[in-house]
PDB file of C-alpha atoms in Angstrom:
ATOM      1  CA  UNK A  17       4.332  21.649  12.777  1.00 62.00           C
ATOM      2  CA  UNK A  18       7.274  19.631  12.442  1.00 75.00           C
ATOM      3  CA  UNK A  19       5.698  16.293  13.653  1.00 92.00           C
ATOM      4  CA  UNK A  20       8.896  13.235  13.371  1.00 95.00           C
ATOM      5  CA  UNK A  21      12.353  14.269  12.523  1.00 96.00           C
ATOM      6  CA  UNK A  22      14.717  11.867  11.569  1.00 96.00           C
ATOM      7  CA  UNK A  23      18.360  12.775  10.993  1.00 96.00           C
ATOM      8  CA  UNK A  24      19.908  11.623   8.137  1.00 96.00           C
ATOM      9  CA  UNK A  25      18.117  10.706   5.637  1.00 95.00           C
ATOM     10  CA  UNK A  26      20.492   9.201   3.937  1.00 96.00           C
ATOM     11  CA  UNK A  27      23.586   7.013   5.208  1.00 96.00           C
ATOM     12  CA  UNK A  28      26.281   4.767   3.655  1.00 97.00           C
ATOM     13  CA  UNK A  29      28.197   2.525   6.113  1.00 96.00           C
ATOM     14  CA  UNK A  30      31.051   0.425   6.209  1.00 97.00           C
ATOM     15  CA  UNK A  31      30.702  -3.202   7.833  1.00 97.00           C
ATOM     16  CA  UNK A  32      31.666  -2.529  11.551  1.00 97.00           C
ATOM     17  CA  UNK A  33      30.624   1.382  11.794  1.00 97.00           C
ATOM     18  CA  UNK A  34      28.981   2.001  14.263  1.00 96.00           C
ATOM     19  CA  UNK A  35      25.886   5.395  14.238  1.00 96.00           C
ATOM     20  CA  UNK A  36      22.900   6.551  15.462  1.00 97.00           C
ATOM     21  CA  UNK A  37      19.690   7.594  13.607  1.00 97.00           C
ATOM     22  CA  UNK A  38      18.459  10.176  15.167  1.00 97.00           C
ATOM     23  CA  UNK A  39      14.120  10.991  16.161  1.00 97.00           C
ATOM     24  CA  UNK A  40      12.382  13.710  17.363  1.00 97.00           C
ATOM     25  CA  UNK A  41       9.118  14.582  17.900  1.00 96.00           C
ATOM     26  CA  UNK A  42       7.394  17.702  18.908  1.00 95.00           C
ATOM     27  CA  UNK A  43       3.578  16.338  19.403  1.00 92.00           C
ATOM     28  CA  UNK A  44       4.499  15.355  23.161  1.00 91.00           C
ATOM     29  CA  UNK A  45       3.545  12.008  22.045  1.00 91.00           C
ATOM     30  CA  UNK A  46       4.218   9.168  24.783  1.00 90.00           C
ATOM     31  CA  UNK A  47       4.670   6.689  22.475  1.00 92.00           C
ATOM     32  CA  UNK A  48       8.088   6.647  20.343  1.00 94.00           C
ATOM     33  CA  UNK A  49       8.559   3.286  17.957  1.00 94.00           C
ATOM     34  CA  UNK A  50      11.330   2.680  15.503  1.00 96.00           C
ATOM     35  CA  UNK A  51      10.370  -0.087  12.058  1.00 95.00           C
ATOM     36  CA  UNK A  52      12.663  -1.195   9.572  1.00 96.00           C
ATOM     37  CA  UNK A  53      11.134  -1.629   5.878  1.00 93.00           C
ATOM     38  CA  UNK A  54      12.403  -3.782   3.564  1.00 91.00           C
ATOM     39  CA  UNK A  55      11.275  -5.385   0.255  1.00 84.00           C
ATOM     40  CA  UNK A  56       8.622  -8.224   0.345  1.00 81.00           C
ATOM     41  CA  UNK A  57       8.464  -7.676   4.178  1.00 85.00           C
ATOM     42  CA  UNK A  58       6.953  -5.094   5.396  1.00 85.00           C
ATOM     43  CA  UNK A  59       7.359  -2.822   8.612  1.00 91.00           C
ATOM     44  CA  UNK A  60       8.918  -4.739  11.046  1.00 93.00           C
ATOM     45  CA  UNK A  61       9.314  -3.460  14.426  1.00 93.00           C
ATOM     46  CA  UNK A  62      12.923  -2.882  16.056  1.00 96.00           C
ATOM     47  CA  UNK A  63      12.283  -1.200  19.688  1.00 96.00           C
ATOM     48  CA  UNK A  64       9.517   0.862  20.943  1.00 93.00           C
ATOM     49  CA  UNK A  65       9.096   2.825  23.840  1.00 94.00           C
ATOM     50  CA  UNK A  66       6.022   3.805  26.165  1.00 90.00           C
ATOM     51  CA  UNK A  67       7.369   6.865  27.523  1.00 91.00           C
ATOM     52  CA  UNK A  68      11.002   8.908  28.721  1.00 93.00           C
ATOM     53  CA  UNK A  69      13.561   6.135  30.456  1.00 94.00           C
ATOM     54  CA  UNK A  70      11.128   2.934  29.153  1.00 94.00           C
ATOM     55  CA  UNK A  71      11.952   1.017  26.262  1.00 95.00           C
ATOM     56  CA  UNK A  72      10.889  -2.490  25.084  1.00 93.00           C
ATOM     57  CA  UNK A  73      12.482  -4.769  22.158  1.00 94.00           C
ATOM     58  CA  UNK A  74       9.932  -5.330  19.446  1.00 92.00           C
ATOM     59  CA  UNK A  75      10.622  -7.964  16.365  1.00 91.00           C
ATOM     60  CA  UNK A  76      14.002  -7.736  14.979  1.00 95.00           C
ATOM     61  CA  UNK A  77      15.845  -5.927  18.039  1.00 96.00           C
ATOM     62  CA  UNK A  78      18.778  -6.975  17.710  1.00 96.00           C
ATOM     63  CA  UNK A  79      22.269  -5.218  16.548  1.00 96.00           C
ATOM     64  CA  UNK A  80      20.096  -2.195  17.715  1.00 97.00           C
ATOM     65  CA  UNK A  81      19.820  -0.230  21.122  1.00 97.00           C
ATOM     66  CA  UNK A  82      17.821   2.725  21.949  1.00 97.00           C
ATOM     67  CA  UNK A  83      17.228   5.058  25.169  1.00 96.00           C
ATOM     68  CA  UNK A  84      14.700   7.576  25.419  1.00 97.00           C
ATOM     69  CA  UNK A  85      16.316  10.085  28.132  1.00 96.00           C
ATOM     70  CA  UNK A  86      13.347  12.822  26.989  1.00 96.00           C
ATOM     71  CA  UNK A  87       9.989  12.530  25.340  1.00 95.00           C
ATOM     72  CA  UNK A  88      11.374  14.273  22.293  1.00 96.00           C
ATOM     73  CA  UNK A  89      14.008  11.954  21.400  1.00 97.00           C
ATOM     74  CA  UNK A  90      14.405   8.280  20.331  1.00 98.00           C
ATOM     75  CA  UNK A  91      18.006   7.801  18.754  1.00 98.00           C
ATOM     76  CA  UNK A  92      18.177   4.382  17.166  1.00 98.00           C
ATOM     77  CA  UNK A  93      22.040   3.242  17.442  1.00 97.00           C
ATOM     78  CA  UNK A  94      23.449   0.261  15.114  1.00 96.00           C
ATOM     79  CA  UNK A  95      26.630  -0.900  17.352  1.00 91.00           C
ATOM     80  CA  UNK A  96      28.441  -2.818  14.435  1.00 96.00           C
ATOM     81  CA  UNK A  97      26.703  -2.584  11.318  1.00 96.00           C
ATOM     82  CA  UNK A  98      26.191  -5.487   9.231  1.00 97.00           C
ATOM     83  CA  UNK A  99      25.147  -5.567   4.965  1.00 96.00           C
ATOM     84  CA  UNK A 100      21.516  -7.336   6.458  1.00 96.00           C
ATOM     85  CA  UNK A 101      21.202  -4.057   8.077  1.00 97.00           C
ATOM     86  CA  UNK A 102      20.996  -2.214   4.959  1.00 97.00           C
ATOM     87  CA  UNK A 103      16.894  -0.703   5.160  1.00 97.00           C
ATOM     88  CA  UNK A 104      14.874   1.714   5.179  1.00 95.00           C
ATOM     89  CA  UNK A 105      14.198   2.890   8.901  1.00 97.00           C
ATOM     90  CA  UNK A 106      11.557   5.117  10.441  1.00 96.00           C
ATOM     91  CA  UNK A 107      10.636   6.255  13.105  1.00 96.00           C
ATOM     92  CA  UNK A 108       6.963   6.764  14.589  1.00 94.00           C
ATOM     93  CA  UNK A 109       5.252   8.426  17.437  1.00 93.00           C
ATOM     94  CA  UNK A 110       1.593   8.035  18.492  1.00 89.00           C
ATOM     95  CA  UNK A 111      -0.128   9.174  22.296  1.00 83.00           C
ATOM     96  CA  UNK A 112      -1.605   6.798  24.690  1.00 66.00           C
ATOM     97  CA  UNK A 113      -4.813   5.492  25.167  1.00 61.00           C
ATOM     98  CA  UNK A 114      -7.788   6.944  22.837  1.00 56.00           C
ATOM     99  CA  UNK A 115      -5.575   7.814  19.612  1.00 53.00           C
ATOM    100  CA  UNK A 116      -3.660   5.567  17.660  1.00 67.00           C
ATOM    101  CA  UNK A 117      -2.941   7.086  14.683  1.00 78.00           C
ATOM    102  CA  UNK A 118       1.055   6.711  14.256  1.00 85.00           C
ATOM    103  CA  UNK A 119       2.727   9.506  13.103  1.00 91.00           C
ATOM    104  CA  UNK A 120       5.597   8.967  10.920  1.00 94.00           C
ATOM    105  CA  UNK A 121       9.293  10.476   9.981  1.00 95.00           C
ATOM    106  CA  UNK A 122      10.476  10.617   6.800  1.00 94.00           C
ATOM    107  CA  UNK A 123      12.671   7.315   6.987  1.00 94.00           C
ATOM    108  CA  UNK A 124      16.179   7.235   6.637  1.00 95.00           C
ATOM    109  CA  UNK A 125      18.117   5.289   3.764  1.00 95.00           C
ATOM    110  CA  UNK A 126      20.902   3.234   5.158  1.00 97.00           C
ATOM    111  CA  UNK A 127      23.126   1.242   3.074  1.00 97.00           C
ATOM    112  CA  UNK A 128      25.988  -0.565   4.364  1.00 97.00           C
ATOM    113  CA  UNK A 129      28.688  -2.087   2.250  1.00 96.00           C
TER     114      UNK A 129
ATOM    115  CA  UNK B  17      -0.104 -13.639  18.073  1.00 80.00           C
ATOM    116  CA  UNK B  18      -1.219 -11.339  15.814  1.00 86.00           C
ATOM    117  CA  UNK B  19      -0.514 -11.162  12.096  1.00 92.00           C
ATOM    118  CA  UNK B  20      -1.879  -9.081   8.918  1.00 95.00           C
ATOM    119  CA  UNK B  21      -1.724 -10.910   5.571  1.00 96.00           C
ATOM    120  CA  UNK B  22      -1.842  -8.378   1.973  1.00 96.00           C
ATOM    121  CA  UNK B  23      -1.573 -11.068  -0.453  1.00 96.00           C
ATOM    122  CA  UNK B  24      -0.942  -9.195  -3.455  1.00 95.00           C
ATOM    123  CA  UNK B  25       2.520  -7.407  -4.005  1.00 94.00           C
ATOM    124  CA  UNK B  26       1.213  -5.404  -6.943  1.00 96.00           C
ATOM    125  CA  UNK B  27      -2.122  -4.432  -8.649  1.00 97.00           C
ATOM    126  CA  UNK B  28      -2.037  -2.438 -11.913  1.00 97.00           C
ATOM    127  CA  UNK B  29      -6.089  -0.776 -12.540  1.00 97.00           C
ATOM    128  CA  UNK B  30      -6.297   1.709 -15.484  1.00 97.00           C
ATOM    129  CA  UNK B  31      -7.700   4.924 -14.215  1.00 97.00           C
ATOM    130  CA  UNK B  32     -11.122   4.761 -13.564  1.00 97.00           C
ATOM    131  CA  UNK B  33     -11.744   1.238 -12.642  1.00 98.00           C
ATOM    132  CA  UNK B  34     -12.706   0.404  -8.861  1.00 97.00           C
ATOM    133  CA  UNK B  35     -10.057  -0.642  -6.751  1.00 97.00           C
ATOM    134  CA  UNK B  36      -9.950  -3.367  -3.818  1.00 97.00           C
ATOM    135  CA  UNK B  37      -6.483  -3.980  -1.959  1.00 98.00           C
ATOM    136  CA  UNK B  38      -7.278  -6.804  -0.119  1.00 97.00           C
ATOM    137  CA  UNK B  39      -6.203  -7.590   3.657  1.00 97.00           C
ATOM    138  CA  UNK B  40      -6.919 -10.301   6.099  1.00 97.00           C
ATOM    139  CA  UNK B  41      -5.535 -10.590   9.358  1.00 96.00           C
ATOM    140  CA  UNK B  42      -5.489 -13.008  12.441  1.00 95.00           C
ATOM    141  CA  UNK B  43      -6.015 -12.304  15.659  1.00 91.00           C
ATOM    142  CA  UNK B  44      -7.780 -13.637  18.837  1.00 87.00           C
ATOM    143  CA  UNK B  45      -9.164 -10.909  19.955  1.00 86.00           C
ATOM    144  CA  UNK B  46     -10.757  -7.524  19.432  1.00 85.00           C
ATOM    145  CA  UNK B  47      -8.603  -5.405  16.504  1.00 87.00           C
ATOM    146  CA  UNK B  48      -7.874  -2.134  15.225  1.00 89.00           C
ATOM    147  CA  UNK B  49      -7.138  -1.778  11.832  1.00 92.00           C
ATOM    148  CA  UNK B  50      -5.583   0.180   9.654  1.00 92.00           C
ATOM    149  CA  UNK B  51      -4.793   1.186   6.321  1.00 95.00           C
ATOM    150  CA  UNK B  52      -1.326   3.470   6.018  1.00 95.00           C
ATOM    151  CA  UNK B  53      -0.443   4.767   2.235  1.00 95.00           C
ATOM    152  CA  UNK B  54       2.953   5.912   1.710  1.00 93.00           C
ATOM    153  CA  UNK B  55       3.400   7.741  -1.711  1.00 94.00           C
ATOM    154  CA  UNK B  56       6.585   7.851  -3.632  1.00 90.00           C
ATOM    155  CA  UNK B  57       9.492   9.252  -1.492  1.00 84.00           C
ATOM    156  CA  UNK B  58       6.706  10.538   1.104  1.00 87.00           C
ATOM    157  CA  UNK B  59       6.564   9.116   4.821  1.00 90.00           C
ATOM    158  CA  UNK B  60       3.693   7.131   5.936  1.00 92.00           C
ATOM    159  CA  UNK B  61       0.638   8.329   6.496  1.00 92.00           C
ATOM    160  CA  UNK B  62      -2.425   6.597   8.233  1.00 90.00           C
ATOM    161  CA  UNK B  63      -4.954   6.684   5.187  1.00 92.00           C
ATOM    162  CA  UNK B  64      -8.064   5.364   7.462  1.00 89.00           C
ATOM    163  CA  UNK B  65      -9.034   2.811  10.302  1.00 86.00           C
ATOM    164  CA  UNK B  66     -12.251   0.990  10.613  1.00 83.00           C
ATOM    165  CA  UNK B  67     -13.380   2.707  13.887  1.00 77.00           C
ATOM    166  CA  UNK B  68     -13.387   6.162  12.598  1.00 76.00           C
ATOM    167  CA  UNK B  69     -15.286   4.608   9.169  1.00 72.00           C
ATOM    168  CA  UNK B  70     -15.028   7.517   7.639  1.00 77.00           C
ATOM    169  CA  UNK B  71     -14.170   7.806   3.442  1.00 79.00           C
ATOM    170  CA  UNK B  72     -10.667   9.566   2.868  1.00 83.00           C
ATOM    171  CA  UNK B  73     -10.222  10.371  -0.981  1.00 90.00           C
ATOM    172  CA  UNK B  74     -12.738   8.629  -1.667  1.00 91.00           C
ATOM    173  CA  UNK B  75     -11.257   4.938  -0.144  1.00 94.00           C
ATOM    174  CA  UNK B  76     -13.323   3.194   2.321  1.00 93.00           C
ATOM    175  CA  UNK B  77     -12.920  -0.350   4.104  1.00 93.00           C
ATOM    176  CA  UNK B  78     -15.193  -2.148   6.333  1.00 86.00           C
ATOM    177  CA  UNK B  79     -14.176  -4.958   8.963  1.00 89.00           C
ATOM    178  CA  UNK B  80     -15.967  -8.207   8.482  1.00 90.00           C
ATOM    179  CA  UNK B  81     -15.035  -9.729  11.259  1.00 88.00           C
ATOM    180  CA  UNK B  82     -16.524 -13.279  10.185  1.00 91.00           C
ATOM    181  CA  UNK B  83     -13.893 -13.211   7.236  1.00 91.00           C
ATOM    182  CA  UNK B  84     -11.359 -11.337   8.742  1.00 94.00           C
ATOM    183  CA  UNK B  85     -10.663  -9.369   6.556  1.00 95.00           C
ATOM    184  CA  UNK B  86     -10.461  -5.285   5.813  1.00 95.00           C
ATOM    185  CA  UNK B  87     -10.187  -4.452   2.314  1.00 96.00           C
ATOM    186  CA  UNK B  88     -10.074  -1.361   1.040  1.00 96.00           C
ATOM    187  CA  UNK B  89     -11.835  -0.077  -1.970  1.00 96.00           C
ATOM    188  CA  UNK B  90     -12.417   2.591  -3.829  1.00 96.00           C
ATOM    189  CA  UNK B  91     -15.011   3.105  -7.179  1.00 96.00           C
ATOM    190  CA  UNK B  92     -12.659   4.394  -9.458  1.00 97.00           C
ATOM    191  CA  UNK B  93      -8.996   4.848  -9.102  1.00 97.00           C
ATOM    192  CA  UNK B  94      -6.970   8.195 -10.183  1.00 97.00           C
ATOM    193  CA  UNK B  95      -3.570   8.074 -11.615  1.00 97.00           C
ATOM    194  CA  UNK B  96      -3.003  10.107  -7.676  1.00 96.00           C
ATOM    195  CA  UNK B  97      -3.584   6.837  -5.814  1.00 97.00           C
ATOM    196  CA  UNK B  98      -0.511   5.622  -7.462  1.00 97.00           C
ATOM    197  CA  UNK B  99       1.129   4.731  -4.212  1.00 97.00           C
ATOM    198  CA  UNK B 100       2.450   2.019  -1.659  1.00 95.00           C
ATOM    199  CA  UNK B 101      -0.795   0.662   0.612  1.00 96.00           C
ATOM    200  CA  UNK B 102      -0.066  -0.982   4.257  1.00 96.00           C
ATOM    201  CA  UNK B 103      -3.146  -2.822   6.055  1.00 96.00           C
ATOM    202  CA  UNK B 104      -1.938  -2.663  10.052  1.00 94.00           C
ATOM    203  CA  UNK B 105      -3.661  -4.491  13.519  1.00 92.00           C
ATOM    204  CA  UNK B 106      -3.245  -3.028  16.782  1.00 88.00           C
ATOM    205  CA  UNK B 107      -5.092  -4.957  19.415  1.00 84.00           C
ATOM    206  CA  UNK B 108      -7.801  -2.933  20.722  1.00 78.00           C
ATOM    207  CA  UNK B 109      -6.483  -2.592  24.698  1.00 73.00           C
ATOM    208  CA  UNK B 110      -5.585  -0.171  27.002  1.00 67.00           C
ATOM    209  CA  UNK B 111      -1.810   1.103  26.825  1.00 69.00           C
ATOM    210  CA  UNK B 112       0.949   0.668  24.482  1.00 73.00           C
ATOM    211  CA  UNK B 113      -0.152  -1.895  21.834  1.00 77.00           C
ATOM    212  CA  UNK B 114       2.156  -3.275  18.945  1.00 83.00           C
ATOM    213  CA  UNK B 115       1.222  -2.679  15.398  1.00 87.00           C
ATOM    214  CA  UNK B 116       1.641  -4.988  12.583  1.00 90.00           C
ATOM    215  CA  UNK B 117       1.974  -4.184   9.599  1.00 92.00           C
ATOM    216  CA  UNK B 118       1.465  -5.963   6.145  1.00 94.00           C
ATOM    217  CA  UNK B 119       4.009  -6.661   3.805  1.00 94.00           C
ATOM    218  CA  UNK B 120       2.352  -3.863   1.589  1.00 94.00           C
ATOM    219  CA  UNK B 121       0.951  -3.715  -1.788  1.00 96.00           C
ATOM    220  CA  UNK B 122       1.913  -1.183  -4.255  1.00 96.00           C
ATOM    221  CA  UNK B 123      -1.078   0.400  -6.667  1.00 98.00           C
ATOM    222  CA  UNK B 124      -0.378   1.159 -10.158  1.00 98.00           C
ATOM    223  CA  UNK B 125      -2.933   3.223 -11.450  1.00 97.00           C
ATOM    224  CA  UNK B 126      -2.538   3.035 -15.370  1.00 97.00           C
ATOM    225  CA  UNK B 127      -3.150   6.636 -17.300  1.00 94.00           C
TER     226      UNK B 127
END
């Protein structure tokens, strides 16, 4: 089983690039969250989303948007990237009610100069 | 408001010592917690949670509610445990739920 893609997992940036990290799952999971981790802090939680065409803002949304147009897919996109951007990101997906276990992508390197 | 509190950033055992990672958290109501590991260069992975309380390689943790708190131990530590170690809260409710996470603390099991 494949479980969470992400795509890359590595990126360098220039200040004002714009991309999108890409997520896919193939669990059929409902549930589709994506956490920045960075030294000292933590997972912190940047948008989340509760099922195809419904996403939320979680703790440190923005410079970020997301859609979910399919289960499968959660793209993360940075609109103007900034050096405080510079993380590790992943991605998780989990089902509804009754499990909660989060499954987790690899996480994706970005660095942005 | 929710919030999970790891208040060590490292802890160095020698191999074959017990372990304890410790965790407390705050929260009003009823909880669900976690403990994720993420070994070096691996993704997360959800280690354990108190519901299940189950023993997975050998860690366990129980939920003391009064202290709030959800350590996790384990008897004696292998050089394998060598690893990163988040505590997480989900409120225990029906739908979507936000997780928090710890800031992490990173086991050094010494050889």
């Amino acid at each position: 089983n494949a479980g969470v893609t992400q795509t890359p997992k590595f990126q360098v940036l220039k200040t004002g690039q714009s991309m999108t990290l890409q997520c896919a799952q193939d669990m059929n999971h409902e549930y589709m969250s994506w956490y920045r981790q960075d030294p000292g802090m933590g997972l912190r939680l940047i948008h989340y989303s509760v099922g195809a065409g419904i996403t939320d803002q979680g703790e440190v949304p923005n410079g970020y948007n997301v859609s979910r147009s399919t289960t499968e897919d959660f793209p993360l996109r940075l609109l103007s990237a900034a050096p405080s951007q510079t993380s590790v990101y992943f991605c998780a997906s989990s089902t509804g009610v009754g499990n909660t276990e989060a499954f987790f992508g690899q996480g994706t390197r970005l660095t942005v100069v | 408001a929710q919030r999970v509190t790891q208040p060590e950033k490292l802890l160095s055992v020698f191999k074959g010592a017990p372990v304890e990672l410790k965790c407390n958290y705050s929260y009003s109501g009823s909880p669900e917690l976690f403990w994720y590991v993420q070994y070096s260069r691996q993704r997360l992975q959800l280690l354990l949670r108190h519901i299940s309380r189950e023993s997975i390689k050998g860690f366990t943790a129980d939920l003391n509610k009064g202290e709030t708190s959800f350590h996790l131990k384990k008897p004696f530590a292998q050089e394998e445990d060598s690893a990163m170690y988040y505590c997480a809260l989900r409120p225990f409710s029906g739908g979507y739920q936000k997780v928090t996470f710890g800031t992490g603390t990173k086991l050094q099991v010494i050889p």
